Amino acid sequence: MFLQTILDHIVELTIQSENKTLNLFSQVYRRMSPLSRQPIVQFYSEIRNFLSSHPDVNMEAAVMHFFRELFPVAYLHAVNSGSDNIKGDFHDDYKNCLMHTFEDLQPFGNTPNVVVSNLVQSVGAATVFMTALDRGADILASAEEVDSDYLTIKCRNHLTKMHYCAGCNGMSKHKVKTCYGYCTNVMRGCLAQYVGVLDNPWSNVAEFIESLYHNSVKTDKGVEEVIRTLDVKLSEAIMHAMENGPELEKKVGADIFLTKNFCYFEWLRQQ
């Protein structure tokens, strides 16, 4: 139950962050908003899939794919920042060429690497915490089902006496309950052999899970803070591309650079 509550809370944070990011683009980067919506939605969907322990999701690859898809959109508006009439989009072939130059150009500065590091570490730690919590719940459930074969004869006699004595004396067991102290003594005696073995190891597990919760969820580098501030990081990436628009255009427009990346003729077609 607690595990599902934690997961629901983190998923809800991703939904809130996604809405904040979409609102940011619609208000601050209005001209980019229509073309950037699909990559943003897909990006947050991948984060939620990763949280749900989908083994086929590579968080680092998902982040880089998002920024790579966002590059042609940001570039179109970075090089036309002084124009109020940006219509349409680049040809698909040219967009593919731009995306292939992403690693060389680094249009968003170091922000993609920061986002990768923050998300991979925080979301990864959160999934480890939730896995540990799930396994701990399984252990507790198993511990609650003590097989009668493992109980001593003395313990079974005490349990029988505690449960049926009221009925044997003509009293309804629903009206007359065994006193708390007697119940406690019987259970302590029956479980002593197990408690002695499990006490220290289980205490260590409980302390580890508590520490993991605070480190993976509640710290400045925890999944809560990383997801809450994700829209700010994405905005920083766009601002970096916009501020370096002229320099970025020179690099993309250079014949040598484009020829090296097999984009020369596609670049000519865009002119």
XYZ file of N, CA and C in Angstrom, residues 3-251:
747
model
N 3.981 1.439 -0.867
C 4.729 1.453 -2.124
C 3.922 2.117 -3.227
N 2.654 1.741 -3.358
C 1.806 2.320 -4.399
C 1.591 3.807 -4.161
N 1.499 4.203 -2.887
C 1.337 5.625 -2.551
C 2.551 6.429 -3.006
N 3.751 5.898 -2.759
C 4.983 6.567 -3.184
C 5.037 6.682 -4.700
N 4.745 5.573 -5.385
C 4.781 5.574 -6.851
C 3.770 6.560 -7.419
N 2.553 6.555 -6.875
C 1.513 7.483 -7.347
C 1.944 8.931 -7.135
N 2.601 9.193 -6.010
C 3.070 10.552 -5.704
C 4.108 11.016 -6.726
N 5.074 10.154 -7.039
C 6.124 10.529 -7.989
C 5.553 10.684 -9.393
N 4.645 9.785 -9.774
C 4.003 9.895 -11.093
C 3.221 11.200 -11.192
N 2.526 11.562 -10.119
C 1.777 12.819 -10.109
C 2.723 14.014 -10.262
N 3.913 13.937 -9.665
C 4.906 15.002 -9.828
C 5.334 15.133 -11.287
N 5.481 14.006 -11.990
C 5.867 14.070 -13.408
C 4.760 14.704 -14.242
N 3.512 14.426 -13.893
C 2.383 15.029 -14.618
C 2.362 16.538 -14.393
N 2.576 16.958 -13.136
C 2.617 18.389 -12.831
C 3.774 19.065 -13.559
N 4.939 18.408 -13.574
C 6.109 18.965 -14.258
C 5.870 19.059 -15.760
N 5.230 18.038 -16.318
C 4.915 18.063 -17.753
C 3.998 19.237 -18.087
N 2.975 19.447 -17.267
C 2.054 20.567 -17.496
C 2.773 21.912 -17.361
N 3.673 22.022 -16.380
C 4.450 23.252 -16.211
C 5.330 23.512 -17.430
N 5.933 22.448 -17.966
C 6.803 22.596 -19.137
C 6.002 23.009 -20.363
N 4.853 22.377 -20.571
C 4.003 22.727 -21.717
C 3.503 24.168 -21.593
N 3.135 24.574 -20.378
C 2.696 25.958 -20.160
C 3.839 26.939 -20.395
N 5.039 26.555 -19.965
C 6.215 27.403 -20.174
C 6.439 27.652 -21.658
N 6.380 26.597 -22.447
C 6.601 26.743 -23.885
C 5.475 27.541 -24.540
N 4.246 27.362 -24.080
C 3.124 28.082 -24.690
C 3.140 29.565 -24.338
N 3.760 29.927 -23.199
C 3.773 31.320 -22.773
C 5.077 32.044 -23.110
N 6.213 31.364 -22.904
C 7.516 32.009 -23.097
C 8.076 31.740 -24.487
N 7.915 30.510 -24.961
C 8.432 30.127 -26.284
C 7.252 29.771 -27.192
N 6.362 30.743 -27.348
C 5.087 30.485 -28.029
C 5.259 29.938 -29.438
N 6.237 30.453 -30.169
C 6.403 30.021 -31.557
C 6.923 28.590 -31.654
N 7.556 28.130 -30.597
C 8.071 26.764 -30.579
C 7.042 25.763 -30.071
N 6.011 26.262 -29.395
C 5.088 25.390 -28.677
C 4.446 24.289 -29.528
N 3.910 24.595 -30.720
C 3.244 23.532 -31.496
C 4.176 22.383 -31.874
N 5.417 22.711 -32.275
C 6.346 21.679 -32.733
C 7.051 20.965 -31.581
N 7.069 21.580 -30.414
C 7.780 20.974 -29.281
C 6.866 20.125 -28.401
N 5.572 20.230 -28.588
C 4.632 19.534 -27.704
C 4.826 18.011 -27.726
N 4.901 17.433 -28.915
C 5.003 15.972 -29.018
C 6.286 15.435 -28.360
N 7.471 16.031 -28.621
C 8.677 15.551 -27.935
C 8.588 15.667 -26.414
N 7.971 16.740 -25.915
C 7.841 16.928 -24.468
C 6.954 15.846 -23.861
N 5.807 15.605 -24.486
C 4.879 14.580 -23.987
C 5.545 13.204 -23.986
N 6.266 12.894 -25.065
C 6.950 11.605 -25.163
C 8.049 11.478 -24.105
N 8.747 12.562 -23.850
C 9.828 12.580 -22.865
C 9.315 12.218 -21.474
N 8.237 12.862 -21.055
C 7.684 12.577 -19.730
C 7.061 11.183 -19.665
N 6.541 10.722 -20.774
C 6.008 9.360 -20.822
C 7.113 8.337 -20.571
N 8.299 8.599 -21.125
C 9.439 7.701 -20.917
C 9.872 7.694 -19.445
N 9.819 8.853 -18.798
C 10.168 8.916 -17.372
C 9.204 8.052 -16.560
N 7.906 8.158 -16.864
C 6.917 7.364 -16.133
C 7.088 5.869 -16.408
N 7.437 5.529 -17.635
C 7.689 4.121 -17.949
C 8.878 3.585 -17.157
N 9.914 4.423 -17.034
C 11.102 4.018 -16.279
C 10.751 3.794 -14.811
N 9.919 4.676 -14.257
C 9.498 4.540 -12.866
C 8.687 3.268 -12.644
N 7.971 2.853 -13.682
C 7.147 1.642 -13.583
C 7.957 0.380 -13.823
N 9.296 0.541 -13.845
C 10.227 -0.589 -13.977
C 10.085 -1.325 -15.302
N 9.912 -0.559 -16.378
C 9.926 -1.171 -17.699
C 11.383 -1.435 -18.080
N 11.787 -2.682 -18.258
C 13.196 -2.995 -18.514
C 13.708 -2.498 -19.856
N 12.786 -2.157 -20.776
C 13.218 -1.735 -22.108
C 13.488 -0.236 -22.193
N 13.310 0.502 -21.093
C 13.501 1.950 -21.106
C 14.923 2.286 -20.657
N 15.660 2.983 -21.542
C 16.999 3.474 -21.220
C 16.868 4.968 -20.950
N 16.991 5.364 -19.671
C 16.725 6.746 -19.297
C 17.678 7.718 -19.974
N 18.956 7.369 -20.028
C 19.943 8.244 -20.668
C 19.630 8.419 -22.149
N 19.303 7.333 -22.831
C 18.972 7.407 -24.255
C 17.698 8.208 -24.478
N 16.729 8.075 -23.568
C 15.466 8.805 -23.698
C 15.686 10.312 -23.578
N 16.547 10.721 -22.640
C 16.837 12.151 -22.462
C 17.527 12.715 -23.698
N 18.545 12.023 -24.184
C 19.283 12.503 -25.350
C 18.413 12.509 -26.605
N 17.528 11.534 -26.722
C 16.601 11.503 -27.863
C 15.683 12.723 -27.828
N 15.233 13.088 -26.631
C 14.369 14.265 -26.490
C 15.084 15.534 -26.941
N 16.289 15.760 -26.447
C 17.026 16.968 -26.821
C 17.402 16.954 -28.306
N 17.681 15.776 -28.839
C 18.015 15.668 -30.263
C 16.803 16.049 -31.123
N 15.618 15.613 -30.712
C 14.395 15.963 -31.443
C 14.051 17.439 -31.278
N 14.405 18.000 -30.136
C 14.098 19.404 -29.868
C 15.034 20.347 -30.614
N 16.200 19.864 -31.004
C 17.203 20.717 -31.638
C 16.706 21.405 -32.907
N 16.131 20.710 -33.896
C 15.662 21.412 -35.101
C 14.629 22.494 -34.795
N 13.762 22.231 -33.813
C 12.748 23.224 -33.429
C 13.425 24.454 -32.833
N 14.359 24.228 -31.907
C 15.066 25.346 -31.274
C 15.914 26.101 -32.287
N 16.551 25.374 -33.194
C 17.411 26.011 -34.201
C 16.596 26.892 -35.142
N 15.437 26.406 -35.569
C 14.570 27.180 -36.461
C 14.233 28.534 -35.850
N 13.966 28.546 -34.562
C 13.575 29.795 -33.903
C 14.777 30.597 -33.420
N 15.891 29.927 -33.171
C 17.101 30.650 -32.760
C 17.639 31.503 -33.895
N 17.629 30.969 -35.114
C 18.177 31.710 -36.260
C 17.166 32.696 -36.824
N 15.911 32.606 -36.374
C 14.884 33.546 -36.820
C 14.311 34.329 -35.644
N 15.150 34.551 -34.638
C 14.665 35.196 -33.418
C 14.160 36.612 -33.657
N 14.645 37.259 -34.711
C 14.202 38.622 -34.991
C 12.979 38.696 -35.874
N 12.490 37.553 -36.327
C 11.337 37.529 -37.225
C 10.074 37.176 -36.453
N 8.980 37.857 -36.807
C 7.695 37.575 -36.169
C 6.849 36.610 -36.983
N 7.325 36.251 -38.164
C 6.528 35.399 -39.048
C 7.296 34.131 -39.415
N 7.379 33.222 -38.475
C 7.998 31.931 -38.741
C 6.891 30.938 -39.046
N 6.875 30.450 -40.262
C 5.817 29.535 -40.670
C 6.419 28.195 -41.072
N 5.685 27.142 -40.778
C 6.107 25.825 -41.219
C 7.258 25.273 -40.406
N 7.994 24.374 -41.055
C 9.071 23.662 -40.387
C 10.117 23.298 -41.424
N 11.287 22.842 -40.972
C 12.300 22.366 -41.898
C 11.822 21.095 -42.599
N 12.410 20.825 -43.755
C 12.163 19.557 -44.438
C 12.669 18.415 -43.547
N 11.981 17.262 -43.590
C 12.348 16.137 -42.728
C 13.800 15.700 -42.915
N 14.275 15.701 -44.166
C 15.656 15.287 -44.419
C 16.648 16.230 -43.741
N 16.334 17.526 -43.802
C 17.230 18.501 -43.178
C 17.186 18.380 -41.652
N 16.001 18.114 -41.107
C 15.894 17.920 -39.664
C 16.712 16.708 -39.217
N 16.662 15.658 -40.019
C 17.465 14.472 -39.697
C 18.953 14.794 -39.698
N 19.369 15.626 -40.661
C 20.773 16.030 -40.711
C 21.162 16.836 -39.473
N 20.287 17.748 -39.079
C 20.558 18.544 -37.880
C 20.674 17.645 -36.650
N 19.770 16.683 -36.541
C 19.801 15.791 -35.383
C 21.076 14.953 -35.353
N 21.604 14.619 -36.541
C 22.841 13.846 -36.599
C 24.064 14.678 -36.191
N 23.932 16.005 -36.243
C 25.049 16.875 -35.845
C 24.949 17.309 -34.379
N 23.952 16.793 -33.683
C 23.661 17.236 -32.317
C 24.875 17.120 -31.396
N 25.543 15.961 -31.405
C 26.681 15.756 -30.500
C 27.827 16.712 -30.800
N 28.049 17.012 -32.088
C 29.145 17.909 -32.459
C 28.834 19.360 -32.114
N 27.595 19.764 -32.327
C 27.234 21.176 -32.133
C 26.975 21.538 -30.668
N 26.466 20.595 -29.884
C 26.118 20.874 -28.484
C 25.273 22.147 -28.376
N 24.134 22.208 -29.075
C 23.354 23.454 -29.130
C 22.776 23.895 -27.790
N 22.601 22.957 -26.868
C 22.009 23.297 -25.574
C 23.049 23.369 -24.457
N 24.319 23.477 -24.841
C 25.374 23.535 -23.837
C 25.482 22.228 -23.066
N 25.730 22.357 -21.776
C 25.908 21.161 -20.935
C 24.615 20.704 -20.275
N 23.521 21.420 -20.529
C 22.255 21.100 -19.867
C 21.787 19.666 -20.102
N 21.847 19.134 -21.341
C 21.424 17.735 -21.525
C 22.188 16.760 -20.636
N 23.498 16.972 -20.484
C 24.290 16.081 -19.629
C 23.884 16.200 -18.163
N 23.558 17.427 -17.739
C 23.112 17.640 -16.360
C 21.778 16.941 -16.125
N 20.860 17.085 -17.082
C 19.546 16.442 -16.962
C 19.697 14.923 -16.936
N 20.563 14.396 -17.800
C 20.818 12.950 -17.814
C 21.316 12.486 -16.448
N 22.329 13.171 -15.927
C 22.914 12.786 -14.641
C 21.882 12.834 -13.519
N 21.133 13.946 -13.454
C 20.139 14.110 -12.390
C 19.034 13.063 -12.466
N 18.507 12.852 -13.676
C 17.392 11.921 -13.827
C 17.822 10.471 -13.625
N 18.934 10.095 -14.244
C 19.389 8.702 -14.127
C 19.658 8.351 -12.665
N 20.329 9.254 -11.944
C 20.661 8.974 -10.547
C 19.426 8.998 -9.649
N 18.599 10.041 -9.787
C 17.466 10.190 -8.870
C 16.351 9.189 -9.160
N 15.987 9.042 -10.426
C 14.925 8.096 -10.774
C 15.402 6.663 -10.545
N 16.675 6.412 -10.868
C 17.227 5.084 -10.610
C 17.210 4.745 -9.129
N 17.611 5.705 -8.291
C 17.607 5.483 -6.838
C 16.187 5.282 -6.321
N 15.233 6.025 -6.895
C 13.835 5.883 -6.480
C 13.298 4.494 -6.809
N 13.669 3.964 -7.972
C 13.212 2.620 -8.338
C 13.856 1.560 -7.438
N 15.122 1.782 -7.059
C 15.779 0.863 -6.119
C 15.052 0.885 -4.774
N 14.697 2.097 -4.314
C 13.959 2.225 -3.055
C 12.630 1.490 -3.124
N 11.890 1.682 -4.219
C 10.579 1.043 -4.341
C 10.706 -0.477 -4.444
N 11.761 -0.952 -5.096
C 12.001 -2.393 -5.162
C 12.304 -2.951 -3.776
N 13.141 -2.234 -3.016
C 13.474 -2.661 -1.653
C 12.231 -2.676 -0.772
N 11.386 -1.669 -0.946
C 10.151 -1.590 -0.168
C 9.230 -2.754 -0.510
N 9.155 -3.084 -1.781
C 8.318 -4.195 -2.232
C 8.813 -5.518 -1.654
N 10.138 -5.725 -1.689
C 10.704 -6.960 -1.141
C 10.501 -7.020 0.375
N 10.631 -5.877 1.032
C 10.410 -5.834 2.478
C 8.987 -6.203 2.840
N 8.033 -5.733 2.032
C 6.624 -6.063 2.266
C 6.385 -7.561 2.104
N 7.045 -8.167 1.125
C 6.920 -9.619 0.921
C 7.453 -10.389 2.128
N 8.586 -9.921 2.663
C 9.182 -10.585 3.828
C 8.253 -10.486 5.038
N 7.670 -9.297 5.242
C 6.745 -9.118 6.361
C 5.527 -10.014 6.218
N 5.005 -10.095 4.989
C 3.834 -10.937 4.746
C 4.147 -12.397 5.046
N 5.357 -12.829 4.681
C 5.760 -14.213 4.942
C 5.946 -14.453 6.435
N 6.505 -13.447 7.119
C 6.760 -13.589 8.556
C 5.467 -13.671 9.355
N 4.388 -13.078 8.830
C 3.111 -13.096 9.530
C 2.454 -14.476 9.490
N 2.873 -15.303 8.561
C 2.275 -16.626 8.403
C 3.218 -17.685 8.975
N 3.253 -17.785 10.293
C 4.113 -18.763 10.956
C 3.430 -20.123 10.916
N 4.037 -21.075 10.276
C 3.476 -22.416 10.132
C 3.410 -23.098 11.500
N 2.265 -23.718 11.793
C 2.089 -24.374 13.094
C 3.084 -25.503 13.315
N 3.624 -26.059 12.234
C 4.601 -27.144 12.364
C 5.869 -26.681 13.073
N 6.127 -25.361 13.015
C 7.347 -24.824 13.612
C 7.126 -24.344 15.054
N 5.873 -24.430 15.544
C 5.586 -24.006 16.905
C 5.841 -25.160 17.876
N 6.353 -24.839 19.038
C 6.596 -25.878 20.046
C 5.264 -26.362 20.623
N 5.282 -27.553 21.220
C 4.063 -28.107 21.827
C 3.556 -27.177 22.928
N 4.480 -26.645 23.726
C 4.100 -25.730 24.808
C 3.415 -24.490 24.251
N 3.958 -23.972 23.152
C 3.381 -22.774 22.542
C 1.984 -23.064 22.002
N 1.816 -24.224 21.355
C 0.509 -24.574 20.810
C -0.521 -24.752 21.927
N -0.101 -25.314 23.037
C -1.015 -25.469 24.173
C -1.473 -24.115 24.696
N -0.545 -23.179 24.803
C -0.895 -21.835 25.291
C -1.820 -21.119 24.312
N -1.562 -21.248 23.035
C -2.421 -20.616 22.030
C -3.831 -21.194 22.073
N -3.929 -22.523 22.236
C -5.240 -23.176 22.318
C -5.995 -22.711 23.554
N -5.278 -22.661 24.668
C -5.889 -22.218 25.922
C -6.371 -20.777 25.810
N -5.549 -19.929 25.241
C -5.889 -18.509 25.098
C -7.132 -18.330 24.226
N -7.266 -19.185 23.218
C -8.343 -19.008 22.248
C -9.667 -19.629 22.705
N -9.595 -20.773 23.413
C -10.825 -21.528 23.667
C -11.280 -21.589 25.124
N -10.486 -21.132 26.065
C -10.860 -21.280 27.477
C -12.190 -20.617 27.829
N -12.427 -19.451 27.262
C -13.682 -18.752 27.557
C -14.875 -19.592 27.117
N -14.770 -20.227 25.938
C -15.865 -21.060 25.439
C -16.065 -22.302 26.287
N -14.961 -22.894 26.743
C -15.056 -24.099 27.575
C -15.755 -23.810 28.902
N -15.640 -22.591 29.380
C -16.270 -22.198 30.645
C -17.667 -21.634 30.447
N -18.224 -21.832 29.247
C -19.593 -21.414 28.992
C -19.756 -19.951 28.663
N -18.680 -19.272 28.364
C -18.753 -17.843 28.023
C -18.504 -17.653 26.528
N -19.234 -16.742 25.954
C -19.056 -16.470 24.524
C -17.717 -15.770 24.301
N -16.929 -16.319 23.398
C -15.608 -15.716 23.149
C -15.724 -14.351 22.480
N -16.946 -14.082 21.911
C -17.153 -12.774 21.283
C -17.400 -11.686 22.332
N -17.857 -12.114 23.536
C -18.146 -11.147 24.594
C -16.998 -11.030 25.598
N -16.318 -12.146 25.809
C -15.228 -12.156 26.779
C -13.916 -12.356 26.040
N -13.096 -11.342 26.030
C -11.815 -11.416 25.331
C -10.681 -11.684 26.313
N -9.681 -12.386 25.830
C -8.507 -12.655 26.649
C -7.810 -11.341 26.987
N -7.327 -11.231 28.223
C -6.709 -9.965 28.631
C -5.439 -9.695 27.824
N -5.151 -8.417 27.679
C -4.029 -7.979 26.838
C -2.705 -8.550 27.333
N -2.505 -8.528 28.656
C -1.241 -9.009 29.207
C -1.008 -10.476 28.908
N -2.080 -11.288 29.004
C -1.945 -12.720 28.726
C -1.608 -12.947 27.253
N -2.305 -12.234 26.382
C -2.023 -12.341 24.939
C -0.566 -11.997 24.647
N -0.111 -10.915 25.259
C 1.263 -10.462 25.020
C 2.276 -11.505 25.478
N 2.038 -12.069 26.656
C 2.973 -13.065 27.182
C 3.018 -14.313 26.308
N 1.841 -14.764 25.853
C 1.785 -15.955 25.004
C 2.507 -15.706 23.686
N 2.215 -14.577 23.061
C 2.827 -14.282 21.765
C 4.332 -14.061 21.906
N 4.735 -13.438 23.013
C 6.169 -13.221 23.224
C 6.882 -14.562 23.383
N 6.251 -15.470 24.113
C 6.863 -16.777 24.308
C 6.916 -17.594 23.027
N 5.853 -17.506 22.231
C 5.804 -18.280 20.990
C 6.773 -17.749 19.941
N 6.934 -16.445 19.917
C 7.740 -15.835 18.855
C 9.185 -15.563 19.267
N 9.503 -15.871 20.512
C 10.845 -15.540 21.000
C 11.934 -16.160 20.139
N 11.718 -17.412 19.718
C 12.749 -18.089 18.926
C 12.970 -17.414 17.579
N 11.879 -16.793 17.041
C 12.012 -16.121 15.750
C 12.541 -14.699 15.907
N 12.050 -14.019 16.950
C 12.454 -12.627 17.163
C 13.952 -12.531 17.411
N 14.489 -13.465 18.176
C 15.913 -13.437 18.465
C 16.765 -13.547 17.221
N 16.283 -14.316 16.259
C 17.037 -14.515 15.021
C 16.862 -13.345 14.062
N 15.649 -12.785 14.034
C 15.326 -11.780 13.015
C 15.517 -10.336 13.461
N 15.593 -10.101 14.771
C 15.570 -8.725 15.273
C 16.656 -7.846 14.664
N 17.918 -8.223 14.820
C 19.016 -7.394 14.309
C 19.014 -7.270 12.786
N 18.889 -8.399 12.045
C 18.861 -8.263 10.575
C 17.710 -7.388 10.091
N 16.520 -7.572 10.695
C 15.382 -6.784 10.231
C 15.547 -5.311 10.588
N 16.128 -5.027 11.750
C 16.390 -3.633 12.121
C 17.319 -2.979 11.109
N 18.321 -3.728 10.661
C 19.247 -3.203 9.649
C 18.531 -2.925 8.336
N 17.635 -3.828 7.952
C 16.870 -3.636 6.714
C 15.985 -2.399 6.828
N 15.302 -2.255 7.962
C 14.409 -1.109 8.165
C 15.182 0.208 8.122
N 16.352 0.234 8.762
C 17.180 1.446 8.745
C 17.672 1.758 7.335
N 18.032 0.719 6.591
C 18.496 0.912 5.216
C 17.390 1.491 4.343
N 16.174 0.950 4.468
C 15.053 1.431 3.656
C 14.719 2.876 4.007
N 14.755 3.205 5.308
C 14.482 4.583 5.728
C 15.525 5.542 5.166
N 16.796 5.152 5.236
C 17.877 5.982 4.692
C 17.745 6.125 3.181
N 17.401 5.031 2.524
C 17.242 5.048 1.069
C 16.102 5.970 0.660
N 15.037 5.988 1.442
C 13.892 6.860 1.154
C 14.305 8.329 1.193
N 15.011 8.717 2.243
C 15.417 10.124 2.370
C 16.427 10.519 1.285
N 17.351 9.624 0.979
C 18.385 9.943 -0.010
C 17.867 9.929 -1.442
N 16.906 9.069 -1.733
C 16.431 8.933 -3.112
C 15.225 9.800 -3.418
N 14.508 10.229 -2.386
C 13.264 10.976 -2.619
C 13.326 12.395 -2.067
N 13.860 12.581 -0.875
C 13.667 13.834 -0.152
C 14.825 14.830 -0.206
N 15.989 14.464 -0.694
C 17.124 15.392 -0.703
C 17.065 16.316 -1.918
N 18.021 17.259 -1.972
C 18.088 18.183 -3.108
C 18.328 17.452 -4.423
N 18.998 16.313 -4.352
C 19.266 15.497 -5.540
C 18.258 14.361 -5.687
N 17.254 14.355 -4.809
C 16.246 13.298 -4.848
C 15.280 13.471 -6.000
N 14.498 12.441 -6.252
C 13.628 12.421 -7.423
C 12.561 13.515 -7.366
N 12.084 13.863 -6.171
C 11.070 14.913 -6.057
C 11.597 16.246 -6.589
N 12.750 16.664 -6.076
C 13.316 17.959 -6.458
C 13.742 17.970 -7.919
N 14.315 16.874 -8.395
C 14.767 16.804 -9.792
C 13.594 16.959 -10.748
N 12.494 16.279 -10.468
C 11.325 16.361 -11.349
C 10.652 17.725 -11.229
N 10.585 18.265 -10.007
C 9.948 19.576 -9.814
C 10.672 20.689 -10.583
N 11.991 20.582 -10.719
C 12.775 21.642 -11.365
C 13.130 21.316 -12.812
N 12.530 20.273 -13.357
C 12.873 19.851 -14.711
C 12.508 20.909 -15.743
N 11.386 21.599 -15.547
C 10.977 22.634 -16.500
C 11.998 23.775 -16.544
N 12.626 24.061 -15.402
C 13.645 25.116 -15.351
C 14.863 24.709 -16.174
N 15.277 23.458 -16.053
C 16.425 22.964 -16.820
C 16.146 22.998 -18.318
N 14.943 22.630 -18.707
C 14.597 22.649 -20.131
C 14.584 24.080 -20.662
N 14.123 25.013 -19.845
C 14.137 26.416 -20.244
C 15.568 26.926 -20.395
N 16.456 26.503 -19.489
C 17.867 26.896 -19.590
C 18.475 26.401 -20.897
N 18.094 25.198 -21.309
C 18.614 24.639 -22.560
C 18.173 25.480 -23.756
N 16.897 25.849 -23.786
C 16.376 26.656 -24.896
C 17.036 28.028 -24.912
N 17.186 28.647 -23.742
C 17.805 29.968 -23.667
C 19.241 29.927 -24.172
N 19.959 28.858 -23.880
C 21.337 28.721 -24.360
C 21.363 28.697 -25.882
N 20.445 27.944 -26.488
C 20.393 27.871 -27.953
C 20.007 29.217 -28.554
N 19.057 29.915 -27.932
C 18.607 31.209 -28.450
C 19.722 32.251 -28.360
N 20.427 32.269 -27.235
C 21.494 33.251 -27.040
C 22.671 33.019 -27.979
N 22.865 31.779 -28.379
C 23.981 31.439 -29.265
C 23.519 31.179 -30.692
N 22.340 31.732 -31.036
C 21.778 31.525 -32.364
C 22.697 31.902 -33.511
N 23.289 33.105 -33.529
C 24.171 33.499 -34.639
C 25.376 32.570 -34.798
N 26.009 32.230 -33.686
C 27.162 31.331 -33.747
C 26.746 29.936 -34.201
N 25.583 29.509 -33.745
C 25.064 28.200 -34.133
C 24.774 28.159 -35.626
N 24.235 29.261 -36.149
C 23.930 29.328 -37.582
C 25.207 29.252 -38.416
N 26.282 29.894 -37.942
C 27.557 29.839 -38.671
C 28.076 28.403 -38.753
N 27.986 27.707 -37.626
C 28.479 26.329 -37.605
C 27.661 25.434 -38.525
